[in-house]
Amino acid sequence: MRVSSATGIFTRLQRALVVAFACLCPMVLISCNTGKGVTDETSQHAALRIVNLVFNAGGPITVFLDSDTVVSGLAFEGQTSYQQIGIGIKTIQPTVPSTSSNVVSSTVANFLGATNYTYVAFGPAGNATSILLNDSTVDPGAGNFGFRLLNASIGSGPLDIYITPPGASLDVATPVIAAVAPGSNSGFVLIPAGNIEIRVTPANSKEIIFDSLPQTIAERALIDGVIYARGSGRLVNVALLNIDNVGTGRIVNNLLAQFKVVNG
């Protein structure tokens, strides 16, 4: 009898353990499985940054992604950080609410999961356009930063950009990126990190139409450099857009424009 009783208790314990294990298995699979039947949440979203470089637009812009508002009241030279969006085919449409007009034609793009994008609207009102950049990252390596150039100055023609130690002569220097046509962008190039000076010239020319104060660029940084116009003159300006987790950036003003204002 004792043996039989013990056997019955053991059998009931076995059954209880089997039921408990069966209930536990789905939770284990959900939390641990990295592929079959389990969705990685990051793959279901992209991120989008908006930059407004349309001058004389008549007011700040509002940008829609399909029917959703990505940003409203974005002034000239303003930018957003990366904002989470859904994936798939979507339409980007900037408007100027104060004029009830579309400042730039719509852009249709297929947004991929776990990918950052930068949308730049640029040019003069009435002739503005846009470009969508895929900000997928690559490691520039120790001692370097990665730099990609967008020529958003529609009336300037192809442009060269020089990135040198501060004060270096351009007489024998070669551009780090050459002859980028308006409305197009280069690939990434590797440049030594540290203190730099940025200068822009028309392609195959040493005529400087942009000059910066010294800038400090961190090792392994990735940057979208955007050359754009502030008006109808020959001088240009530069925006440095960091490809990072947030989507930070800054405007680098033209020393030549400041000199022109001071000296009339």
PDB file of N, CA and C in Angstrom, residues 61-117:
ATOM      1  N   ILE A  61       7.072  75.662 -43.290  1.00  0.00           N
ATOM      2  CA  ILE A  61       6.431  74.575 -44.017  1.00  0.00           C
ATOM      3  C   ILE A  61       5.843  73.546 -43.058  1.00  0.00           C
ATOM      4  N   THR A  62       4.840  72.856 -43.551  1.00  0.00           N
ATOM      5  CA  THR A  62       4.291  71.674 -42.898  1.00  0.00           C
ATOM      6  C   THR A  62       4.528  70.498 -43.832  1.00  0.00           C
ATOM      7  N   VAL A  63       4.950  69.373 -43.274  1.00  0.00           N
ATOM      8  CA  VAL A  63       5.261  68.202 -44.096  1.00  0.00           C
ATOM      9  C   VAL A  63       4.361  67.051 -43.677  1.00  0.00           C
ATOM     10  N   PHE A  64       3.685  66.478 -44.675  1.00  0.00           N
ATOM     11  CA  PHE A  64       2.814  65.326 -44.451  1.00  0.00           C
ATOM     12  C   PHE A  64       3.480  64.057 -44.971  1.00  0.00           C
ATOM     13  N   LEU A  65       3.257  62.968 -44.269  1.00  0.00           N
ATOM     14  CA  LEU A  65       3.620  61.631 -44.740  1.00  0.00           C
ATOM     15  C   LEU A  65       2.305  60.888 -44.902  1.00  0.00           C
ATOM     16  N   ASP A  66       1.883  60.695 -46.161  1.00  0.00           N
ATOM     17  CA  ASP A  66       0.508  60.298 -46.451  1.00  0.00           C
ATOM     18  C   ASP A  66      -0.411  61.324 -45.780  1.00  0.00           C
ATOM     19  N   SER A  67      -1.285  60.903 -44.891  1.00  0.00           N
ATOM     20  CA  SER A  67      -2.198  61.854 -44.248  1.00  0.00           C
ATOM     21  C   SER A  67      -1.718  62.306 -42.873  1.00  0.00           C
ATOM     22  N   ASP A  68      -0.560  61.808 -42.437  1.00  0.00           N
ATOM     23  CA  ASP A  68      -0.040  62.154 -41.112  1.00  0.00           C
ATOM     24  C   ASP A  68       0.897  63.357 -41.192  1.00  0.00           C
ATOM     25  N   THR A  69       0.813  64.252 -40.220  1.00  0.00           N
ATOM     26  CA  THR A  69       1.711  65.402 -40.148  1.00  0.00           C
ATOM     27  C   THR A  69       3.014  64.990 -39.483  1.00  0.00           C
ATOM     28  N   VAL A  70       4.118  65.114 -40.212  1.00  0.00           N
ATOM     29  CA  VAL A  70       5.436  64.815 -39.645  1.00  0.00           C
ATOM     30  C   VAL A  70       5.937  66.007 -38.847  1.00  0.00           C
ATOM     31  N   VAL A  71       5.778  67.204 -39.403  1.00  0.00           N
ATOM     32  CA  VAL A  71       6.214  68.424 -38.719  1.00  0.00           C
ATOM     33  C   VAL A  71       5.390  69.588 -39.248  1.00  0.00           C
ATOM     34  N   SER A  72       5.130  70.557 -38.390  1.00  0.00           N
ATOM     35  CA  SER A  72       4.462  71.787 -38.812  1.00  0.00           C
ATOM     36  C   SER A  72       5.259  72.977 -38.291  1.00  0.00           C
ATOM     37  N   GLY A  73       5.162  74.098 -39.004  1.00  0.00           N
ATOM     38  CA  GLY A  73       5.854  75.312 -38.576  1.00  0.00           C
ATOM     39  C   GLY A  73       7.361  75.226 -38.659  1.00  0.00           C
ATOM     40  N   LEU A  74       7.885  74.470 -39.628  1.00  0.00           N
ATOM     41  CA  LEU A  74       9.341  74.325 -39.757  1.00  0.00           C
ATOM     42  C   LEU A  74       9.885  75.479 -40.595  1.00  0.00           C
ATOM     43  N   ALA A  75      10.632  76.364 -39.964  1.00  0.00           N
ATOM     44  CA  ALA A  75      11.143  77.561 -40.627  1.00  0.00           C
ATOM     45  C   ALA A  75      12.319  77.234 -41.545  1.00  0.00           C
ATOM     46  N   PHE A  76      12.669  78.204 -42.383  1.00  0.00           N
ATOM     47  CA  PHE A  76      13.849  78.070 -43.241  1.00  0.00           C
ATOM     48  C   PHE A  76      15.082  77.782 -42.388  1.00  0.00           C
ATOM     49  N   GLU A  77      15.876  76.822 -42.801  1.00  0.00           N
ATOM     50  CA  GLU A  77      17.076  76.331 -42.118  1.00  0.00           C
ATOM     51  C   GLU A  77      16.744  75.511 -40.865  1.00  0.00           C
ATOM     52  N   GLY A  78      15.469  75.201 -40.671  1.00  0.00           N
ATOM     53  CA  GLY A  78      15.088  74.352 -39.546  1.00  0.00           C
ATOM     54  C   GLY A  78      15.183  72.883 -39.905  1.00  0.00           C
ATOM     55  N   GLN A  79      15.349  72.050 -38.892  1.00  0.00           N
ATOM     56  CA  GLN A  79      15.388  70.608 -39.094  1.00  0.00           C
ATOM     57  C   GLN A  79      14.768  69.911 -37.894  1.00  0.00           C
ATOM     58  N   THR A  80      14.246  68.734 -38.147  1.00  0.00           N
ATOM     59  CA  THR A  80      13.750  67.896 -37.063  1.00  0.00           C
ATOM     60  C   THR A  80      14.819  66.872 -36.700  1.00  0.00           C
ATOM     61  N   SER A  81      14.611  66.181 -35.611  1.00  0.00           N
ATOM     62  CA  SER A  81      15.396  64.986 -35.317  1.00  0.00           C
ATOM     63  C   SER A  81      14.762  63.821 -36.077  1.00  0.00           C
ATOM     64  N   TYR A  82      15.368  62.643 -35.995  1.00  0.00           N
ATOM     65  CA  TYR A  82      14.749  61.463 -36.590  1.00  0.00           C
ATOM     66  C   TYR A  82      13.443  61.161 -35.861  1.00  0.00           C
ATOM     67  N   GLN A  83      12.375  60.943 -36.619  1.00  0.00           N
ATOM     68  CA  GLN A  83      11.079  60.613 -36.047  1.00  0.00           C
ATOM     69  C   GLN A  83      10.617  59.263 -36.573  1.00  0.00           C
ATOM     70  N   GLN A  84      10.102  58.443 -35.674  1.00  0.00           N
ATOM     71  CA  GLN A  84       9.674  57.100 -36.052  1.00  0.00           C
ATOM     72  C   GLN A  84       8.475  57.159 -36.992  1.00  0.00           C
ATOM     73  N   ILE A  85       8.559  56.374 -38.074  1.00  0.00           N
ATOM     74  CA  ILE A  85       7.463  56.277 -39.036  1.00  0.00           C
ATOM     75  C   ILE A  85       7.248  54.811 -39.368  1.00  0.00           C
ATOM     76  N   GLY A  86       6.135  54.525 -40.020  1.00  0.00           N
ATOM     77  CA  GLY A  86       5.880  53.172 -40.477  1.00  0.00           C
ATOM     78  C   GLY A  86       6.686  52.844 -41.721  1.00  0.00           C
ATOM     79  N   ILE A  87       6.728  51.585 -42.058  1.00  0.00           N
ATOM     80  CA  ILE A  87       7.475  51.151 -43.237  1.00  0.00           C
ATOM     81  C   ILE A  87       6.528  50.982 -44.425  1.00  0.00           C
ATOM     82  N   GLY A  88       7.118  50.821 -45.611  1.00  0.00           N
ATOM     83  CA  GLY A  88       6.333  50.634 -46.815  1.00  0.00           C
ATOM     84  C   GLY A  88       6.338  51.869 -47.699  1.00  0.00           C
ATOM     85  N   ILE A  89       5.524  51.839 -48.740  1.00  0.00           N
ATOM     86  CA  ILE A  89       5.467  52.927 -49.720  1.00  0.00           C
ATOM     87  C   ILE A  89       4.610  54.063 -49.171  1.00  0.00           C
ATOM     88  N   LYS A  90       5.201  55.255 -49.101  1.00  0.00           N
ATOM     89  CA  LYS A  90       4.518  56.412 -48.542  1.00  0.00           C
ATOM     90  C   LYS A  90       4.846  57.660 -49.363  1.00  0.00           C
ATOM     91  N   THR A  91       4.002  58.670 -49.242  1.00  0.00           N
ATOM     92  CA  THR A  91       4.164  59.921 -49.983  1.00  0.00           C
ATOM     93  C   THR A  91       4.502  61.060 -49.028  1.00  0.00           C
ATOM     94  N   ILE A  92       5.596  61.773 -49.335  1.00  0.00           N
ATOM     95  CA  ILE A  92       5.995  62.958 -48.568  1.00  0.00           C
ATOM     96  C   ILE A  92       5.512  64.195 -49.320  1.00  0.00           C
ATOM     97  N   GLN A  93       4.792  65.077 -48.619  1.00  0.00           N
ATOM     98  CA  GLN A  93       4.293  66.296 -49.251  1.00  0.00           C
ATOM     99  C   GLN A  93       4.490  67.511 -48.354  1.00  0.00           C
ATOM    100  N   PRO A  94       5.424  68.412 -48.720  1.00  0.00           N
ATOM    101  CA  PRO A  94       5.569  69.681 -47.988  1.00  0.00           C
ATOM    102  C   PRO A  94       4.560  70.711 -48.503  1.00  0.00           C
ATOM    103  N   THR A  95       4.040  71.520 -47.595  1.00  0.00           N
ATOM    104  CA  THR A  95       3.142  72.609 -47.964  1.00  0.00           C
ATOM    105  C   THR A  95       3.515  73.858 -47.168  1.00  0.00           C
ATOM    106  N   VAL A  96       3.030  75.001 -47.642  1.00  0.00           N
ATOM    107  CA  VAL A  96       3.158  76.255 -46.900  1.00  0.00           C
ATOM    108  C   VAL A  96       1.746  76.682 -46.516  1.00  0.00           C
ATOM    109  N   PRO A  97       1.333  76.418 -45.269  1.00  0.00           N
ATOM    110  CA  PRO A  97      -0.053  76.716 -44.880  1.00  0.00           C
ATOM    111  C   PRO A  97      -0.452  78.167 -45.106  1.00  0.00           C
ATOM    112  N   SER A  98       0.489  79.100 -44.937  1.00  0.00           N
ATOM    113  CA  SER A  98       0.144  80.519 -45.068  1.00  0.00           C
ATOM    114  C   SER A  98      -0.206  80.902 -46.502  1.00  0.00           C
ATOM    115  N   THR A  99       0.223  80.079 -47.476  1.00  0.00           N
ATOM    116  CA  THR A  99      -0.083  80.369 -48.875  1.00  0.00           C
ATOM    117  C   THR A  99      -0.991  79.316 -49.497  1.00  0.00           C
ATOM    118  N   SER A 100      -1.325  78.278 -48.718  1.00  0.00           N
ATOM    119  CA  SER A 100      -2.193  77.187 -49.199  1.00  0.00           C
ATOM    120  C   SER A 100      -1.646  76.552 -50.469  1.00  0.00           C
ATOM    121  N   SER A 101      -0.330  76.380 -50.516  1.00  0.00           N
ATOM    122  CA  SER A 101       0.278  75.803 -51.714  1.00  0.00           C
ATOM    123  C   SER A 101       1.289  74.732 -51.339  1.00  0.00           C
ATOM    124  N   ASN A 102       1.541  73.853 -52.299  1.00  0.00           N
ATOM    125  CA  ASN A 102       2.586  72.849 -52.143  1.00  0.00           C
ATOM    126  C   ASN A 102       3.903  73.461 -52.589  1.00  0.00           C
ATOM    127  N   VAL A 103       4.831  73.630 -51.644  1.00  0.00           N
ATOM    128  CA  VAL A 103       6.087  74.301 -51.959  1.00  0.00           C
ATOM    129  C   VAL A 103       6.991  73.423 -52.813  1.00  0.00           C
ATOM    130  N   VAL A 104       6.840  72.101 -52.680  1.00  0.00           N
ATOM    131  CA  VAL A 104       7.658  71.143 -53.420  1.00  0.00           C
ATOM    132  C   VAL A 104       6.745  70.022 -53.893  1.00  0.00           C
ATOM    133  N   SER A 105       7.029  69.472 -55.061  1.00  0.00           N
ATOM    134  CA  SER A 105       6.262  68.324 -55.536  1.00  0.00           C
ATOM    135  C   SER A 105       6.413  67.153 -54.568  1.00  0.00           C
ATOM    136  N   SER A 106       5.422  66.298 -54.532  1.00  0.00           N
ATOM    137  CA  SER A 106       5.444  65.162 -53.605  1.00  0.00           C
ATOM    138  C   SER A 106       6.521  64.156 -53.991  1.00  0.00           C
ATOM    139  N   THR A 107       6.984  63.414 -52.999  1.00  0.00           N
ATOM    140  CA  THR A 107       7.979  62.358 -53.187  1.00  0.00           C
ATOM    141  C   THR A 107       7.391  61.043 -52.700  1.00  0.00           C
ATOM    142  N   VAL A 108       7.422  60.018 -53.535  1.00  0.00           N
ATOM    143  CA  VAL A 108       6.948  58.688 -53.158  1.00  0.00           C
ATOM    144  C   VAL A 108       8.159  57.799 -52.935  1.00  0.00           C
ATOM    145  N   ALA A 109       8.216  57.153 -51.774  1.00  0.00           N
ATOM    146  CA  ALA A 109       9.378  56.327 -51.436  1.00  0.00           C
ATOM    147  C   ALA A 109       8.936  55.089 -50.678  1.00  0.00           C
ATOM    148  N   ASN A 110       9.752  54.053 -50.785  1.00  0.00           N
ATOM    149  CA  ASN A 110       9.534  52.812 -50.036  1.00  0.00           C
ATOM    150  C   ASN A 110      10.467  52.816 -48.830  1.00  0.00           C
ATOM    151  N   PHE A 111       9.924  53.005 -47.648  1.00  0.00           N
ATOM    152  CA  PHE A 111      10.720  53.091 -46.426  1.00  0.00           C
ATOM    153  C   PHE A 111      10.950  51.695 -45.853  1.00  0.00           C
ATOM    154  N   LEU A 112      12.219  51.373 -45.624  1.00  0.00           N
ATOM    155  CA  LEU A 112      12.608  50.065 -45.111  1.00  0.00           C
ATOM    156  C   LEU A 112      12.719  50.095 -43.595  1.00  0.00           C
ATOM    157  N   GLY A 113      12.476  48.966 -42.970  1.00  0.00           N
ATOM    158  CA  GLY A 113      12.545  48.881 -41.520  1.00  0.00           C
ATOM    159  C   GLY A 113      13.951  49.061 -40.993  1.00  0.00           C
ATOM    160  N   ALA A 114      14.048  49.586 -39.766  1.00  0.00           N
ATOM    161  CA  ALA A 114      15.326  49.783 -39.069  1.00  0.00           C
ATOM    162  C   ALA A 114      16.299  50.630 -39.894  1.00  0.00           C
ATOM    163  N   THR A 115      15.770  51.613 -40.644  1.00  0.00           N
ATOM    164  CA  THR A 115      16.591  52.472 -41.501  1.00  0.00           C
ATOM    165  C   THR A 115      16.225  53.931 -41.246  1.00  0.00           C
ATOM    166  N   ASN A 116      17.239  54.794 -41.165  1.00  0.00           N
ATOM    167  CA  ASN A 116      17.033  56.233 -41.004  1.00  0.00           C
ATOM    168  C   ASN A 116      17.113  56.933 -42.358  1.00  0.00           C
ATOM    169  N   TYR A 117      16.299  57.967 -42.519  1.00  0.00           N
ATOM    170  CA  TYR A 117      16.266  58.735 -43.759  1.00  0.00           C
ATOM    171  C   TYR A 117      16.295  60.229 -43.436  1.00  0.00           C
TER     172      TYR A 117
END
